[in-house]
């Protein structure tokens, strides 16, 4: 039986990926702070991925469950509002979960040989559009995206392909919590659809996947006209935020 | 130039990563006509050996962002600066390493120094920048689009790029924010990073040239600027 590692597998997109992998006959190791619904063939590893000492202890725990044939670095948190209104320690935890921890775990899994299969780094559509109203989240997701692009060749030499996933807004509790008031949840993509598209792209070894046509158009627009897209994001997000949430 | 103001008093400028490379070249350019607070990793006695006379110095190791911020705020308080005209956050480190061999402490140092320290400082400096109608300048790198031999460095600089772009939109009308990406420069960073650029190094910009171009771009005020090889060669300012 093949084994997948998924971080942030208890809820949202991570949960959808766990469910899909289980349905495809995989064994799944889910690393998350809180435990989600239990399933056969699924193992929960409790770890606060924003805590450096817990992260340092994680590779040894994962080593006992290795080898892995897929690793999805999906865990992420956000902080929305005015940059200066959110406390620095919240930004510290965000940067650790979203950028530092996935890099540390990926390097460790590839170096140790515990991973024999593809990696997927889950970044964000904000990598293409910019994200005023969540500037540190945007920074963390840009960092992860460029890390994914940078390690693609060196990791390929060790037999590990790297896929960068940049999903747009999803119909998850996470998005609900951080969206501006009045945002239409029906227009967000269902997480199980995004999970399928992202996993298929990862197994195919694709460099980049942006699930959904509207999101791909936004990504292209952001790449071609970054300034105009950033101003549009300011109007759509930053000017409509009525609270600071972290 | 970004540092020169209409008022009669000299500009108050903070520069981090100021004891070597581009940061030191920027300090040397500004020191004759502005008041400069330089931040760096070195002990004060060492730093004053390389800094021009009259420049204030505070030891602030950006590998520990929270402590570095406290040290820099202390330095500003000591000078009695309740406003800032320009903050150039330039401190940076990188390692030339196979990314699979990069250790947790290397990754953390690179992300903290290049990215998180700038985020923490931006937040801490906002009140003074607003009071001084000042400008926040983040020094990135052309590596921000990706670099297999410097993966975490490229990642951190990409984070800085996205942070600056979004923040410049948020702070519009309050504090101007810029990110400037210098291309290869003979800062000694490559050697410290364990990387030998070989004969290409002869084409690297001199730090003085890069500092001059950076000052010109600060004056221009655009949110994102890149000083590529082509850009400084095109101006006849490359080479040595």
Tab-separated table of C-alpha atoms in Angstrom:
chain	number	residue	atom	x	y	z
A	1	UNK	CA	0.000	0.000	0.000
A	2	UNK	CA	1.283	3.423	-0.911
A	3	UNK	CA	1.527	6.056	1.813
A	4	UNK	CA	0.902	9.785	1.469
A	5	UNK	CA	1.896	12.549	3.861
A	6	UNK	CA	-0.518	15.489	4.026
A	7	UNK	CA	-0.012	18.470	6.322
A	8	UNK	CA	-3.127	20.284	7.484
A	9	UNK	CA	-5.183	17.182	6.710
A	10	UNK	CA	-7.894	17.738	9.310
A	11	UNK	CA	-9.942	20.392	7.522
A	12	UNK	CA	-10.448	22.313	4.316
A	13	UNK	CA	-8.444	21.515	1.197
A	14	UNK	CA	-6.125	19.196	3.127
A	15	UNK	CA	-9.074	17.144	4.341
A	16	UNK	CA	-10.429	16.926	0.799
A	17	UNK	CA	-7.077	15.600	-0.393
A	18	UNK	CA	-6.971	13.058	2.435
A	19	UNK	CA	-10.473	11.807	1.545
A	20	UNK	CA	-9.605	11.534	-2.124
A	21	UNK	CA	-6.372	9.645	-1.455
A	22	UNK	CA	-8.142	7.243	0.911
A	23	UNK	CA	-10.801	6.643	-1.765
A	24	UNK	CA	-8.011	5.815	-4.206
A	25	UNK	CA	-6.665	3.179	-1.838
A	26	UNK	CA	-3.825	5.100	-0.237
A	27	UNK	CA	-2.741	5.026	3.369
A	28	UNK	CA	-2.554	8.612	4.606
A	29	UNK	CA	-0.521	10.203	7.369
A	30	UNK	CA	-2.103	13.524	8.270
A	31	UNK	CA	-0.119	16.043	10.306
A	32	UNK	CA	-2.262	18.664	11.977
A	33	UNK	CA	-2.640	20.419	15.287
A	34	UNK	CA	-6.220	19.210	15.799
A	35	UNK	CA	-7.485	15.792	14.883
A	36	UNK	CA	-10.167	15.620	12.169
A	37	UNK	CA	-12.690	12.831	11.591
A	38	UNK	CA	-11.112	9.384	11.937
A	39	UNK	CA	-10.925	7.039	8.976
A	40	UNK	CA	-9.513	3.573	8.368
A	41	UNK	CA	-6.023	3.649	6.801
A	42	UNK	CA	-5.473	7.128	8.137
A	43	UNK	CA	-3.013	8.044	10.827
A	44	UNK	CA	-3.142	11.374	12.636
A	45	UNK	CA	0.132	12.873	13.824
A	46	UNK	CA	-0.580	15.721	16.215
A	47	UNK	CA	1.846	18.600	15.708
A	48	UNK	CA	1.592	22.367	15.956
A	49	UNK	CA	3.367	23.314	12.737
A	50	UNK	CA	3.814	26.893	13.998
A	51	UNK	CA	6.001	25.685	16.860
A	52	UNK	CA	9.684	25.282	16.003
A	53	UNK	CA	10.440	22.737	18.708
A	54	UNK	CA	7.497	20.564	17.661
A	55	UNK	CA	8.602	20.830	14.041
A	56	UNK	CA	12.141	19.822	15.037
A	57	UNK	CA	10.775	16.661	16.644
A	58	UNK	CA	8.582	15.788	13.677
A	59	UNK	CA	11.043	14.164	11.207
A	60	UNK	CA	11.884	11.406	13.699
A	61	UNK	CA	8.172	10.706	14.233
A	62	UNK	CA	7.547	10.689	10.480
A	63	UNK	CA	10.571	8.499	9.872
A	64	UNK	CA	8.826	5.721	11.785
A	65	UNK	CA	5.911	5.931	9.323
A	66	UNK	CA	8.051	6.160	6.172
A	67	UNK	CA	8.497	5.532	3.302
A	68	UNK	CA	6.155	8.054	1.715
A	69	UNK	CA	5.174	7.997	-1.947
A	70	UNK	CA	3.663	11.475	-1.950
A	71	UNK	CA	4.016	14.552	0.250
A	72	UNK	CA	1.516	17.414	0.166
A	73	UNK	CA	2.543	20.520	2.092
A	74	UNK	CA	-0.845	22.099	2.470
A	75	UNK	CA	-1.038	23.441	6.036
A	76	UNK	CA	-1.530	27.174	6.119
A	77	UNK	CA	-3.057	29.954	8.160
A	78	UNK	CA	-3.971	33.498	7.247
A	79	UNK	CA	-4.110	36.920	8.839
A	80	UNK	CA	-6.358	39.469	7.179
A	81	UNK	CA	-6.744	43.134	7.974
A	82	UNK	CA	-4.530	46.179	8.111
A	83	UNK	CA	-0.886	45.124	8.267
A	84	UNK	CA	-0.113	47.237	11.313
A	85	UNK	CA	-3.208	46.065	13.277
A	86	UNK	CA	-2.103	42.434	13.605
A	87	UNK	CA	0.394	41.487	16.343
A	88	UNK	CA	3.862	40.410	15.290
A	89	UNK	CA	3.645	37.057	17.057
A	90	UNK	CA	0.650	36.156	14.881
A	91	UNK	CA	2.786	36.966	11.839
A	92	UNK	CA	5.581	34.858	13.306
A	93	UNK	CA	3.300	31.823	13.596
A	94	UNK	CA	1.896	32.438	10.114
A	95	UNK	CA	5.336	32.614	8.522
A	96	UNK	CA	6.420	29.458	10.344
A	97	UNK	CA	3.383	27.394	9.308
A	98	UNK	CA	3.118	28.675	5.742
A	99	UNK	CA	6.735	28.977	4.639
A	100	UNK	CA	9.405	27.842	7.095
A	101	UNK	CA	7.961	24.489	8.175
A	102	UNK	CA	7.147	23.116	4.703
A	103	UNK	CA	10.664	24.006	3.521
A	104	UNK	CA	12.258	22.315	6.534
A	105	UNK	CA	10.132	19.173	6.200
A	106	UNK	CA	10.602	18.923	2.433
A	107	UNK	CA	14.391	19.229	2.701
A	108	UNK	CA	14.435	16.654	5.488
A	109	UNK	CA	12.242	14.122	3.641
A	110	UNK	CA	14.238	14.428	0.419
A	111	UNK	CA	17.637	14.320	2.131
A	112	UNK	CA	16.751	11.295	4.280
A	113	UNK	CA	15.292	9.396	1.339
A	114	UNK	CA	12.044	8.873	3.271
A	115	UNK	CA	10.163	10.303	0.309
A	116	UNK	CA	10.093	8.365	-2.965
A	117	UNK	CA	7.489	10.229	-4.965
A	118	UNK	CA	6.220	13.686	-5.806
A	119	UNK	CA	5.930	16.761	-3.606
A	120	UNK	CA	3.118	19.274	-3.864
A	121	UNK	CA	3.540	22.691	-2.250
A	122	UNK	CA	0.201	24.435	-1.782
A	123	UNK	CA	0.734	28.170	-2.237
A	124	UNK	CA	-2.027	30.544	-3.301
A	125	UNK	CA	-3.469	32.407	-6.254
A	126	UNK	CA	-2.227	35.489	-4.393
A	127	UNK	CA	1.210	34.585	-5.773
A	128	UNK	CA	-0.088	35.921	-9.088
A	129	UNK	CA	-2.530	38.602	-7.974
A	130	UNK	CA	-0.963	40.147	-4.879
A	131	UNK	CA	-3.004	40.483	-1.710
A	132	UNK	CA	-3.382	43.857	0.016
A	133	UNK	CA	-5.299	43.118	3.215
A	134	UNK	CA	-3.124	40.070	3.882
A	135	UNK	CA	0.391	41.291	3.158
A	136	UNK	CA	2.258	38.797	5.348
A	137	UNK	CA	0.134	35.894	4.138
A	138	UNK	CA	0.977	37.015	0.593
A	139	UNK	CA	4.673	37.171	1.508
A	140	UNK	CA	4.605	33.650	2.974
A	141	UNK	CA	2.852	32.199	-0.074
A	142	UNK	CA	5.233	33.979	-2.484
A	143	UNK	CA	8.157	32.592	-0.523
A	144	UNK	CA	6.755	29.062	-0.699
A	145	UNK	CA	5.974	29.376	-4.416
A	146	UNK	CA	9.492	30.494	-5.293
A	147	UNK	CA	10.986	27.839	-3.030
A	148	UNK	CA	8.974	25.250	-5.002
A	149	UNK	CA	10.237	26.635	-8.302
A	150	UNK	CA	13.819	26.794	-7.008
A	151	UNK	CA	14.000	23.207	-5.732
A	152	UNK	CA	12.310	21.627	-8.749
A	153	UNK	CA	15.572	20.798	-10.528
A	154	UNK	CA	17.718	19.864	-7.536
A	155	UNK	CA	14.985	17.617	-6.127
A	156	UNK	CA	14.376	16.057	-9.570
A	157	UNK	CA	17.994	14.854	-9.475
A	158	UNK	CA	17.002	12.855	-6.383
A	159	UNK	CA	13.912	11.430	-8.083
A	160	UNK	CA	11.369	13.769	-6.478
A	161	UNK	CA	9.183	15.887	-8.740
A	162	UNK	CA	7.830	19.175	-7.387
A	163	UNK	CA	4.448	20.681	-8.203
A	164	UNK	CA	3.403	24.172	-7.189
A	165	UNK	CA	-0.337	24.510	-6.550
A	166	UNK	CA	-1.908	27.962	-6.474
A	167	UNK	CA	-5.583	27.519	-5.604
A	168	UNK	CA	-7.925	30.497	-5.521
A	169	UNK	CA	-10.735	31.031	-3.015
A	170	UNK	CA	-12.222	27.753	-1.746
A	171	UNK	CA	-15.497	26.968	-0.007
A	172	UNK	CA	-13.842	26.307	3.354
A	173	UNK	CA	-14.202	27.566	6.899
A	174	UNK	CA	-10.775	29.175	6.479
A	175	UNK	CA	-11.960	31.287	3.521
A	176	UNK	CA	-15.203	32.161	5.300
A	177	UNK	CA	-13.270	33.507	8.245
A	178	UNK	CA	-10.989	35.737	6.180
A	179	UNK	CA	-13.236	36.890	3.326
A	180	UNK	CA	-14.609	40.435	3.299
A	181	UNK	CA	-18.260	40.776	4.367
A	182	UNK	CA	-20.760	40.082	1.619
A	183	UNK	CA	-18.347	37.908	-0.396
A	184	UNK	CA	-20.283	35.239	-2.286
A	185	UNK	CA	-19.294	31.796	-0.987
A	186	UNK	CA	-21.088	30.113	-3.907
A	187	UNK	CA	-18.439	31.510	-6.265
A	188	UNK	CA	-15.623	29.775	-4.402
A	189	UNK	CA	-14.455	26.408	-5.664
A	190	UNK	CA	-15.518	23.277	-3.777
A	191	UNK	CA	-12.449	21.852	-1.985
A	192	UNK	CA	-12.964	18.311	-3.313
A	193	UNK	CA	-12.769	19.582	-6.908
A	194	UNK	CA	-9.609	21.553	-6.177
A	195	UNK	CA	-8.178	18.480	-4.393
A	196	UNK	CA	-8.733	16.269	-7.437
A	197	UNK	CA	-7.187	18.753	-9.869
A	198	UNK	CA	-4.180	19.393	-7.634
A	199	UNK	CA	-3.506	15.707	-6.964
A	200	UNK	CA	-3.810	14.815	-10.668
A	201	UNK	CA	-1.321	17.565	-11.563
A	202	UNK	CA	1.044	16.366	-8.829
A	203	UNK	CA	0.978	12.761	-10.044
A	204	UNK	CA	1.551	14.013	-13.599
A	205	UNK	CA	4.644	15.887	-12.353
A	206	UNK	CA	3.392	19.251	-13.564
A	207	UNK	CA	5.344	22.331	-12.596
A	208	UNK	CA	2.317	24.480	-11.755
A	209	UNK	CA	-1.392	23.976	-11.239
A	210	UNK	CA	-3.992	26.720	-10.823
A	211	UNK	CA	-7.366	24.972	-10.431
A	212	UNK	CA	-10.327	26.580	-12.197
A	213	UNK	CA	-10.617	28.631	-15.360
A	214	UNK	CA	-11.521	31.896	-13.626
A	215	UNK	CA	-8.521	31.524	-11.352
A	216	UNK	CA	-6.240	30.798	-14.305
A	217	UNK	CA	-7.481	33.941	-16.023
A	218	UNK	CA	-6.806	35.917	-12.841
A	219	UNK	CA	-3.310	34.447	-12.683
A	220	UNK	CA	-2.599	35.414	-16.294
A	221	UNK	CA	-4.013	38.907	-15.773
A	222	UNK	CA	-1.877	39.310	-12.649
A	223	UNK	CA	1.234	38.197	-14.515
A	224	UNK	CA	0.585	40.527	-17.454
A	225	UNK	CA	-0.657	43.583	-15.561
A	226	UNK	CA	0.582	43.237	-11.981
A	227	UNK	CA	-0.088	46.851	-10.996
A	228	UNK	CA	-3.657	46.895	-12.290
A	229	UNK	CA	-4.424	43.540	-10.662
A	230	UNK	CA	-2.988	44.730	-7.333
A	231	UNK	CA	-5.215	47.837	-7.417
A	232	UNK	CA	-8.197	45.658	-8.262
A	233	UNK	CA	-7.375	43.387	-5.293
A	234	UNK	CA	-7.210	46.469	-3.076
A	235	UNK	CA	-10.745	47.423	-4.107
A	236	UNK	CA	-12.071	43.867	-3.873
A	237	UNK	CA	-10.445	42.909	-0.589
A	238	UNK	CA	-8.616	45.545	1.408
A	239	UNK	CA	-11.179	48.330	1.109
A	240	UNK	CA	-14.001	45.957	2.028
A	241	UNK	CA	-12.408	44.374	5.091
A	242	UNK	CA	-14.243	45.576	8.170
A	243	UNK	CA	-12.185	43.749	10.766
A	244	UNK	CA	-8.730	42.361	11.486
A	245	UNK	CA	-8.688	38.559	11.790
A	246	UNK	CA	-5.755	36.380	12.749
B	1	UNK	CA	17.512	61.894	-4.354
B	2	UNK	CA	15.196	60.218	-1.894
B	3	UNK	CA	17.161	61.454	1.050
B	4	UNK	CA	17.159	65.131	0.164
B	5	UNK	CA	14.226	67.103	1.421
B	6	UNK	CA	12.926	70.582	0.934
B	7	UNK	CA	13.154	71.480	4.586
B	8	UNK	CA	16.380	72.881	5.932
B	9	UNK	CA	17.167	70.111	8.379
B	10	UNK	CA	19.188	67.128	7.179
B	11	UNK	CA	17.262	63.920	6.463
B	12	UNK	CA	17.107	61.149	9.065
B	13	UNK	CA	17.972	57.836	7.448
B	14	UNK	CA	18.028	54.288	8.819
B	15	UNK	CA	20.061	51.703	6.892
B	16	UNK	CA	20.323	48.050	7.965
B	17	UNK	CA	23.003	45.618	6.866
B	18	UNK	CA	25.157	48.699	6.865
B	19	UNK	CA	28.648	47.442	7.677
B	20	UNK	CA	29.434	45.792	4.352
B	21	UNK	CA	28.374	45.503	0.737
B	22	UNK	CA	25.608	47.626	-0.708
B	23	UNK	CA	24.498	48.804	2.739
B	24	UNK	CA	27.910	50.272	3.514
B	25	UNK	CA	28.064	51.903	0.084
B	26	UNK	CA	24.662	53.488	0.744
B	27	UNK	CA	25.822	54.768	4.130
B	28	UNK	CA	28.911	56.321	2.513
B	29	UNK	CA	26.736	58.078	-0.070
B	30	UNK	CA	24.307	59.508	2.475
B	31	UNK	CA	26.583	60.279	5.422
B	32	UNK	CA	27.989	63.582	4.067
B	33	UNK	CA	24.598	65.299	3.910
B	34	UNK	CA	22.173	63.350	6.091
B	35	UNK	CA	21.974	61.962	9.592
B	36	UNK	CA	22.382	58.203	9.359
B	37	UNK	CA	21.613	55.449	11.840
B	38	UNK	CA	23.333	52.292	10.638
B	39	UNK	CA	22.342	48.827	11.821
B	40	UNK	CA	24.468	45.709	11.535
B	41	UNK	CA	25.538	42.426	13.017
B	42	UNK	CA	29.014	43.498	14.074
B	43	UNK	CA	29.953	44.788	17.503
B	44	UNK	CA	29.920	48.574	17.686
B	45	UNK	CA	33.699	48.913	17.976
B	46	UNK	CA	34.204	46.916	14.761
B	47	UNK	CA	31.450	48.731	12.932
B	48	UNK	CA	32.798	52.181	13.700
B	49	UNK	CA	36.057	51.067	12.130
B	50	UNK	CA	34.381	50.839	8.711
B	51	UNK	CA	31.585	53.421	8.963
B	52	UNK	CA	32.200	57.074	8.057
B	53	UNK	CA	32.617	59.528	10.946
B	54	UNK	CA	29.408	60.944	12.340
B	55	UNK	CA	27.293	57.913	11.531
B	56	UNK	CA	25.404	56.450	14.489
B	57	UNK	CA	25.411	52.694	14.883
B	58	UNK	CA	23.274	50.092	16.584
B	59	UNK	CA	24.124	46.401	16.769
B	60	UNK	CA	21.060	44.512	15.554
B	61	UNK	CA	21.436	40.949	14.311
B	62	UNK	CA	18.485	40.380	11.982
B	63	UNK	CA	18.696	36.628	12.482
B	64	UNK	CA	16.728	37.418	15.625
B	65	UNK	CA	14.130	39.823	14.256
B	66	UNK	CA	12.279	40.583	17.485
B	67	UNK	CA	15.512	41.529	19.268
B	68	UNK	CA	16.809	43.448	16.262
B	69	UNK	CA	13.657	45.553	16.185
B	70	UNK	CA	13.988	46.368	19.878
B	71	UNK	CA	17.630	47.357	19.377
B	72	UNK	CA	16.847	49.610	16.421
B	73	UNK	CA	13.940	51.290	18.197
B	74	UNK	CA	16.318	51.866	21.103
B	75	UNK	CA	18.822	53.447	18.735
B	76	UNK	CA	16.170	55.746	17.268
B	77	UNK	CA	15.009	56.758	20.746
B	78	UNK	CA	18.545	57.517	21.792
B	79	UNK	CA	18.906	59.873	18.843
B	80	UNK	CA	15.535	61.414	19.686
B	81	UNK	CA	14.192	60.661	16.207
B	82	UNK	CA	10.418	60.598	16.388
B	83	UNK	CA	10.259	60.776	12.602
B	84	UNK	CA	12.156	59.092	9.792
B	85	UNK	CA	12.664	60.349	6.249
B	86	UNK	CA	13.978	57.116	4.797
B	87	UNK	CA	14.449	53.542	5.974
B	88	UNK	CA	16.491	51.244	3.730
B	89	UNK	CA	16.173	47.645	4.918
B	90	UNK	CA	19.088	45.971	3.229
B	91	UNK	CA	20.303	43.274	5.641
B	92	UNK	CA	20.551	39.906	3.931
B	93	UNK	CA	22.267	36.523	4.086
B	94	UNK	CA	22.216	33.449	1.893
B	95	UNK	CA	23.819	30.040	1.585
B	96	UNK	CA	24.898	28.322	-1.617
B	97	UNK	CA	23.688	24.842	-0.841
B	98	UNK	CA	21.906	21.861	-2.358
B	99	UNK	CA	18.394	22.565	-1.004
B	100	UNK	CA	18.024	18.990	0.260
B	101	UNK	CA	21.103	19.555	2.443
B	102	UNK	CA	19.907	22.859	3.855
B	103	UNK	CA	19.457	22.469	7.613
B	104	UNK	CA	16.564	23.891	9.644
B	105	UNK	CA	18.824	26.494	11.233
B	106	UNK	CA	20.123	27.660	7.836
B	107	UNK	CA	16.575	27.958	6.502
B	108	UNK	CA	15.402	29.823	9.589
B	109	UNK	CA	18.315	32.267	9.521
B	110	UNK	CA	17.730	33.070	5.864
B	111	UNK	CA	13.969	33.572	6.236
B	112	UNK	CA	14.357	35.575	9.442
B	113	UNK	CA	17.127	37.866	8.205
B	114	UNK	CA	15.883	38.538	4.696
B	115	UNK	CA	12.145	38.475	5.239
B	116	UNK	CA	10.750	38.370	8.750
B	117	UNK	CA	13.074	41.053	10.090
B	118	UNK	CA	11.900	43.393	7.325
B	119	UNK	CA	8.260	42.642	8.159
B	120	UNK	CA	8.873	43.250	11.852
B	121	UNK	CA	10.771	46.477	11.177
B	122	UNK	CA	8.156	47.774	8.742
B	123	UNK	CA	5.551	47.398	11.435
B	124	UNK	CA	7.726	48.931	14.134
B	125	UNK	CA	8.791	51.894	11.982
B	126	UNK	CA	5.358	52.854	10.652
B	127	UNK	CA	4.662	55.582	13.226
B	128	UNK	CA	8.039	57.255	12.637
B	129	UNK	CA	7.790	56.942	8.861
B	130	UNK	CA	4.345	58.514	8.934
B	131	UNK	CA	5.536	61.303	11.217
B	132	UNK	CA	8.446	62.038	8.893
B	133	UNK	CA	6.445	61.555	5.673
B	134	UNK	CA	9.130	59.034	4.999
B	135	UNK	CA	9.771	56.243	2.592
B	136	UNK	CA	10.361	52.526	3.228
B	137	UNK	CA	12.774	50.840	0.829
B	138	UNK	CA	13.328	47.093	0.868
B	139	UNK	CA	16.386	45.715	-0.888
B	140	UNK	CA	15.457	42.491	-2.689
B	141	UNK	CA	17.422	40.543	-5.257
B	142	UNK	CA	17.048	39.499	-8.858
B	143	UNK	CA	17.033	35.974	-7.368
B	144	UNK	CA	13.443	36.600	-6.250
B	145	UNK	CA	12.163	34.746	-9.309
B	146	UNK	CA	13.882	31.529	-8.230
B	147	UNK	CA	17.425	30.156	-7.862
B	148	UNK	CA	18.176	26.416	-7.512
B	149	UNK	CA	21.483	27.012	-5.717
B	150	UNK	CA	20.000	29.562	-3.293
B	151	UNK	CA	16.461	28.238	-2.824
B	152	UNK	CA	15.690	29.701	0.601
B	153	UNK	CA	17.317	33.035	-0.287
B	154	UNK	CA	15.255	33.263	-3.473
B	155	UNK	CA	12.154	32.333	-1.469
B	156	UNK	CA	12.814	34.985	1.157
B	157	UNK	CA	13.400	37.665	-1.476
B	158	UNK	CA	10.205	36.593	-3.275
B	159	UNK	CA	8.394	37.040	0.014
B	160	UNK	CA	9.877	40.517	0.326
B	161	UNK	CA	8.708	41.326	-3.198
B	162	UNK	CA	5.106	40.267	-2.541
B	163	UNK	CA	5.109	41.943	0.866
B	164	UNK	CA	6.325	45.257	-0.526
B	165	UNK	CA	3.906	45.273	-3.450
B	166	UNK	CA	0.877	44.578	-1.265
B	167	UNK	CA	2.003	46.918	1.513
B	168	UNK	CA	2.598	49.757	-0.917
B	169	UNK	CA	-1.057	49.412	-1.912
B	170	UNK	CA	-2.212	49.334	1.731
B	171	UNK	CA	-0.120	52.308	2.790
B	172	UNK	CA	-0.856	54.423	-0.285
B	173	UNK	CA	-1.072	58.074	0.736
B	174	UNK	CA	0.597	57.345	4.097
B	175	UNK	CA	4.076	55.887	3.573
B	176	UNK	CA	5.679	55.111	0.211
B	177	UNK	CA	6.976	51.536	-0.043
B	178	UNK	CA	9.465	50.299	-2.616
B	179	UNK	CA	11.287	47.055	-3.315
B	180	UNK	CA	14.467	47.304	-5.372
B	181	UNK	CA	16.100	44.160	-6.740
B	182	UNK	CA	19.840	44.526	-7.362
B	183	UNK	CA	21.545	42.114	-9.703
B	184	UNK	CA	24.913	40.495	-8.970
B	185	UNK	CA	27.149	42.895	-7.048
B	186	UNK	CA	30.662	42.445	-5.674
B	187	UNK	CA	29.520	42.570	-2.069
B	188	UNK	CA	31.443	39.569	-0.829
B	189	UNK	CA	28.107	37.878	-0.177
B	190	UNK	CA	28.846	35.156	-2.716
B	191	UNK	CA	32.066	34.278	-0.946
B	192	UNK	CA	30.374	34.324	2.448
B	193	UNK	CA	27.591	32.162	1.005
B	194	UNK	CA	30.154	29.558	-0.041
B	195	UNK	CA	29.697	30.208	-3.736
B	196	UNK	CA	32.396	30.926	-6.301
B	197	UNK	CA	30.855	32.758	-9.230
B	198	UNK	CA	34.072	32.242	-11.232
B	199	UNK	CA	34.959	34.537	-14.113
B	200	UNK	CA	31.437	35.954	-14.243
B	201	UNK	CA	32.328	37.840	-11.067
B	202	UNK	CA	34.303	40.286	-13.230
B	203	UNK	CA	30.966	41.505	-14.586
B	204	UNK	CA	29.420	42.119	-11.167
B	205	UNK	CA	28.514	45.699	-10.412
B	206	UNK	CA	30.669	47.485	-7.892
B	207	UNK	CA	28.826	48.217	-4.638
B	208	UNK	CA	29.278	51.973	-5.213
B	209	UNK	CA	27.666	51.691	-8.640
B	210	UNK	CA	24.796	49.675	-7.239
B	211	UNK	CA	24.273	52.137	-4.380
B	212	UNK	CA	24.150	55.026	-6.864
B	213	UNK	CA	21.575	53.234	-9.010
B	214	UNK	CA	19.519	52.367	-5.934
B	215	UNK	CA	19.465	56.017	-4.846
B	216	UNK	CA	18.347	57.060	-8.298
B	217	UNK	CA	15.506	54.519	-8.215
B	218	UNK	CA	14.461	55.637	-4.730
B	219	UNK	CA	14.126	59.147	-6.131
B	220	UNK	CA	12.031	57.753	-8.991
B	221	UNK	CA	9.631	56.300	-6.468
B	222	UNK	CA	8.287	53.312	-8.407
B	223	UNK	CA	7.071	50.423	-6.259
B	224	UNK	CA	9.122	47.700	-7.947
B	225	UNK	CA	12.494	48.215	-9.585
B	226	UNK	CA	15.004	45.707	-10.878
B	227	UNK	CA	18.654	46.483	-11.561
B	228	UNK	CA	19.519	43.672	-13.911
B	229	UNK	CA	22.843	43.009	-15.607
B	230	UNK	CA	21.416	44.546	-18.762
B	231	UNK	CA	20.295	47.629	-16.910
B	232	UNK	CA	23.635	48.677	-15.518
B	233	UNK	CA	25.621	47.473	-18.516
B	234	UNK	CA	23.262	49.522	-20.688
B	235	UNK	CA	24.252	52.588	-18.736
B	236	UNK	CA	27.915	51.883	-19.252
B	237	UNK	CA	28.373	51.336	-15.540
B	238	UNK	CA	29.176	47.657	-15.347
B	239	UNK	CA	32.534	45.986	-14.999
B	240	UNK	CA	35.314	47.306	-12.893
